PDB file of C-alpha atoms in Angstrom:
ATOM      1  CA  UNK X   9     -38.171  22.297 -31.016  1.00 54.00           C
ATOM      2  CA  UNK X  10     -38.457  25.004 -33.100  1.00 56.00           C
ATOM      3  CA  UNK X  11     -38.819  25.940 -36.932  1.00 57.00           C
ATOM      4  CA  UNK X  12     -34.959  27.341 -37.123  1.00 56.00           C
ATOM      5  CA  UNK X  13     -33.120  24.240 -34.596  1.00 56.00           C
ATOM      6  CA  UNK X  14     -34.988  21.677 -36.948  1.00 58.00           C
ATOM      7  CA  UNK X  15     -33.525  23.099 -39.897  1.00 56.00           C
ATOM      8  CA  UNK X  16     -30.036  23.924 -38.694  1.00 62.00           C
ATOM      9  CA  UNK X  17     -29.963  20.373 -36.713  1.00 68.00           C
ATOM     10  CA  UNK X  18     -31.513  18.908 -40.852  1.00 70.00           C
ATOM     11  CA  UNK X  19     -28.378  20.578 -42.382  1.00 69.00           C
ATOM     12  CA  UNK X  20     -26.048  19.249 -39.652  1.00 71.00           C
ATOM     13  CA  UNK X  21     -27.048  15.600 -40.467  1.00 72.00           C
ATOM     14  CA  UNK X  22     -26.883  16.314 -44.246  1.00 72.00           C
ATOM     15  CA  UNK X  23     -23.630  17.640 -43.868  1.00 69.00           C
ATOM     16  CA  UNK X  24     -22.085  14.873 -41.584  1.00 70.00           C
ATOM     17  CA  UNK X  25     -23.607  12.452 -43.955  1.00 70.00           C
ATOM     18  CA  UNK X  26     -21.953  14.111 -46.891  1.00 68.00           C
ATOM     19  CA  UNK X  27     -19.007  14.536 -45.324  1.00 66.00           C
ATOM     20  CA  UNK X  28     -18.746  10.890 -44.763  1.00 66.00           C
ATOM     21  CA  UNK X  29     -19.484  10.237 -48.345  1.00 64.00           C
ATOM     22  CA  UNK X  30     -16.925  12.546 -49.429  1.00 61.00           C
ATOM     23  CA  UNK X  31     -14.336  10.194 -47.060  1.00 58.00           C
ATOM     24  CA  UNK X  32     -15.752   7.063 -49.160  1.00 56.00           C
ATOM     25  CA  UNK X  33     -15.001   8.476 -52.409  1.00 57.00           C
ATOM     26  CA  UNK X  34     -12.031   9.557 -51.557  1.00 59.00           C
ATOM     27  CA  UNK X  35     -10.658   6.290 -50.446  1.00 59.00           C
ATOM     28  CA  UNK X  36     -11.885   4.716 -53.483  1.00 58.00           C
ATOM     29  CA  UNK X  37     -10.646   6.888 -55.651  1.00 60.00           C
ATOM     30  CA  UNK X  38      -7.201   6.507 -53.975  1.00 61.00           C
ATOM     31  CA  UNK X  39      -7.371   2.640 -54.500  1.00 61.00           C
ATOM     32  CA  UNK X  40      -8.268   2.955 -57.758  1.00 60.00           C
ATOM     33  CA  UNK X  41      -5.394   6.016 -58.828  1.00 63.00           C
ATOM     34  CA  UNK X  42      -2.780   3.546 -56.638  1.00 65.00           C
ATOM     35  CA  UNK X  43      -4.141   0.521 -59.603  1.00 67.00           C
ATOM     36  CA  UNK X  44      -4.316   2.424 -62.514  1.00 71.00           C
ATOM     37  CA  UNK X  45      -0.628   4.447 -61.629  1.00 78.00           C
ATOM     38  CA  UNK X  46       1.045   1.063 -60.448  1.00 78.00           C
ATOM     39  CA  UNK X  47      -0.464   0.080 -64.348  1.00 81.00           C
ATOM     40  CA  UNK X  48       0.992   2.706 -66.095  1.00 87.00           C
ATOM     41  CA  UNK X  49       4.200   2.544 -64.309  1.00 86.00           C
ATOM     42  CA  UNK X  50       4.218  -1.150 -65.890  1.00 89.00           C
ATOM     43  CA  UNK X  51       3.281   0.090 -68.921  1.00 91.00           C
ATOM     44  CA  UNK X  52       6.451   2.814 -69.016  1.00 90.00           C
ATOM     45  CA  UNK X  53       8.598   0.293 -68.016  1.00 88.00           C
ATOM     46  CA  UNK X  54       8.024  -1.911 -70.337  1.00 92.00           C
ATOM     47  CA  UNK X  55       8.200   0.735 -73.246  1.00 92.00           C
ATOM     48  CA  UNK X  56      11.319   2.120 -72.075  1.00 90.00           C
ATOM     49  CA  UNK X  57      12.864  -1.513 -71.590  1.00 90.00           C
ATOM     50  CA  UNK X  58      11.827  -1.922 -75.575  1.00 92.00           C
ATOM     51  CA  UNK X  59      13.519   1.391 -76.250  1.00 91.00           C
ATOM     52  CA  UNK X  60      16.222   0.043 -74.320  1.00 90.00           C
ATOM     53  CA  UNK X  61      17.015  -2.663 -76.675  1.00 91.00           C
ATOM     54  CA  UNK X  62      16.776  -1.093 -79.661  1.00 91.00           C
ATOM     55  CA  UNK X  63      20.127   0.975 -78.801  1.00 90.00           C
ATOM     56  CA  UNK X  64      22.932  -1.135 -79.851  1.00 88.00           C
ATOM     57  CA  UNK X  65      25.800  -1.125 -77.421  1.00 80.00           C
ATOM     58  CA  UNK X  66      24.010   1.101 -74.845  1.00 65.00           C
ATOM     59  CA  UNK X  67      25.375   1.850 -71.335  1.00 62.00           C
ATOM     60  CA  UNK X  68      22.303   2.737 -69.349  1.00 57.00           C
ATOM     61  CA  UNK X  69      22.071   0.209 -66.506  1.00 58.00           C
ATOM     62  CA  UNK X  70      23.054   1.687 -62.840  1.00 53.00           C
ATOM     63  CA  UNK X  71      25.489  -0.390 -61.151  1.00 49.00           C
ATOM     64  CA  UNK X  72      24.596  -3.799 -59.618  1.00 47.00           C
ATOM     65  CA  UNK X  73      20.884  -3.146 -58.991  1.00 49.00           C
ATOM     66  CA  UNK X  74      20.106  -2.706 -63.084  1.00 51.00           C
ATOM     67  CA  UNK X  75      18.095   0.034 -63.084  1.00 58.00           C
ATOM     68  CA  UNK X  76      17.557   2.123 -65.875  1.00 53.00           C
ATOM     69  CA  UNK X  77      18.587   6.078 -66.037  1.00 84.00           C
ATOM     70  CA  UNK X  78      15.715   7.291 -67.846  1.00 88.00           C
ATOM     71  CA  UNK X  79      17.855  10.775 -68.917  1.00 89.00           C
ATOM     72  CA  UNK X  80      20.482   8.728 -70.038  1.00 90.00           C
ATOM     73  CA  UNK X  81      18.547   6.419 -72.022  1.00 91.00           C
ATOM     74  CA  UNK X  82      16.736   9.260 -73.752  1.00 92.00           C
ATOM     75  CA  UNK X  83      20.359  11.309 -74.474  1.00 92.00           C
ATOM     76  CA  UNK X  84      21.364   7.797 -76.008  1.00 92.00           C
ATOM     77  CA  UNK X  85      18.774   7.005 -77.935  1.00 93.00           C
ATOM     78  CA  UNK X  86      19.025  11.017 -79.582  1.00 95.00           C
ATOM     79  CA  UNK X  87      22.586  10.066 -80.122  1.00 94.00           C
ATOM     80  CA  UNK X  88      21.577   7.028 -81.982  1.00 94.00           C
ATOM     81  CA  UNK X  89      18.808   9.103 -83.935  1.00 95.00           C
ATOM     82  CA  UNK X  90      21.560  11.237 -85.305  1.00 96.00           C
ATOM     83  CA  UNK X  91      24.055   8.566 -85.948  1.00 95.00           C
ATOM     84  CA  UNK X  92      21.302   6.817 -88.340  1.00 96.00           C
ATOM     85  CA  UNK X  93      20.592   9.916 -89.994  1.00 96.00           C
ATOM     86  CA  UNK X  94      23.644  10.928 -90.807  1.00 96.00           C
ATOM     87  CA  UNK X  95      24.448   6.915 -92.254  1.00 96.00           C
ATOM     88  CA  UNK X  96      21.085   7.564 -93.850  1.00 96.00           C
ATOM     89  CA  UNK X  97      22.818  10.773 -95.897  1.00 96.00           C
ATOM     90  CA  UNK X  98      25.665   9.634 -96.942  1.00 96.00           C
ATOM     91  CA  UNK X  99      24.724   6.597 -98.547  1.00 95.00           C
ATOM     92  CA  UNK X 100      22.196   8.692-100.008  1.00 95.00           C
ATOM     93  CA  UNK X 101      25.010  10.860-101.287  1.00 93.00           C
ATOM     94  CA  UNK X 102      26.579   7.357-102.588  1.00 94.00           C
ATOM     95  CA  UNK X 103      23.678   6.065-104.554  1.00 94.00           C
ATOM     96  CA  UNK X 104      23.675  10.280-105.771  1.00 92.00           C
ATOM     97  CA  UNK X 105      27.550   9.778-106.750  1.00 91.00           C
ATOM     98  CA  UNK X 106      27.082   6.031-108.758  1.00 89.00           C
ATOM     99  CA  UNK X 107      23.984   7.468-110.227  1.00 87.00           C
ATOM    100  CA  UNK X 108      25.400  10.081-111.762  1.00 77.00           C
ATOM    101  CA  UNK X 109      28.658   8.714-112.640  1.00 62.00           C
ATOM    102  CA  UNK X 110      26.889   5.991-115.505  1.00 58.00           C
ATOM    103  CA  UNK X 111      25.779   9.208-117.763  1.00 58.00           C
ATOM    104  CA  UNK X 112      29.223  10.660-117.576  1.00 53.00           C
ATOM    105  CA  UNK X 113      32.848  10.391-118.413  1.00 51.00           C
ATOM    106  CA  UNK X 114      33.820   9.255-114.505  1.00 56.00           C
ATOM    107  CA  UNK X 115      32.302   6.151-114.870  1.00 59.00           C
ATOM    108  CA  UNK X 116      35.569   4.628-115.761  1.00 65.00           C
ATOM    109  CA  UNK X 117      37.181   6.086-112.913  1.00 64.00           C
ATOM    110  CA  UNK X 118      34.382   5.031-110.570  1.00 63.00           C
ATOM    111  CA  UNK X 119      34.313   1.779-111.542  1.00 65.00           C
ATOM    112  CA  UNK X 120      38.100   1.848-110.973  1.00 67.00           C
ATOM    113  CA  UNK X 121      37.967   3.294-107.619  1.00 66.00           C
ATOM    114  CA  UNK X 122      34.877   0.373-106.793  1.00 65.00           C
ATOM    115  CA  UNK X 123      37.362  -2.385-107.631  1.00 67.00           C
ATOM    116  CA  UNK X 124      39.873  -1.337-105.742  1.00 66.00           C
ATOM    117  CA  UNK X 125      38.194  -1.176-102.216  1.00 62.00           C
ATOM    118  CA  UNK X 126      36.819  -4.666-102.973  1.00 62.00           C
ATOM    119  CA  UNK X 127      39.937  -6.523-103.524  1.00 57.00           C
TER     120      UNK X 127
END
């Protein structure tokens, strides 16, 4: 044999044997992406199943099989977000309102008006 067929039938060999170790890698790295996804798919679930119940009154389940419509649930909980901010404001506005109302002459009439919607 000469010089140039023992080197090209040397890379041959190398390459075959790289090849095959490319094949082994590959599979494991599948079988350990399929573990780690399936994980992480737990993991998701889970958070958006505690999202889930934090939404008071939500209607997010699909039919009879109960599964979750991630959109919706995300629109929903948005919806609730702006509901609690805007609660959040006004009784700001109503602590603002009583505040004010002990320095001034409307305290009277506040007081009055305070009475009222609690009998």
């Amino acid at each position: 044999m000469k010089k140039s067929e023992r080197k090209s039938s040397t890379m041959r060999s190398r390459a075959r044997k790289m090849a095959r170790k490319r094949v082994v890698c590959s599979s494991k790295r599948r079988r350990i992406c399929s573990k780690s996804c399936s994980k992480s798919k737990e993991v998701i679930s889970e958070k958006l199943a505690a999202l889930e119940s934090l939404i008071p009154g939500n209607n997010v389940r699909n039919g009879s099989n109960g599964i979750v419509k991630v959109e919706q649930l995300f629109q929903e909980t948005a919806d609730y977000i702006i509901v609690l901010k805007t609660q959040a404001f006004l009784l700001q506005k109503l602590i603002e309102f009583y505040d004010h109302g002990d320095e001034g002459s409307n305290n009277e009439t506040q007081h009055q008006i305070v009475q009222q919607h609690q009998s």
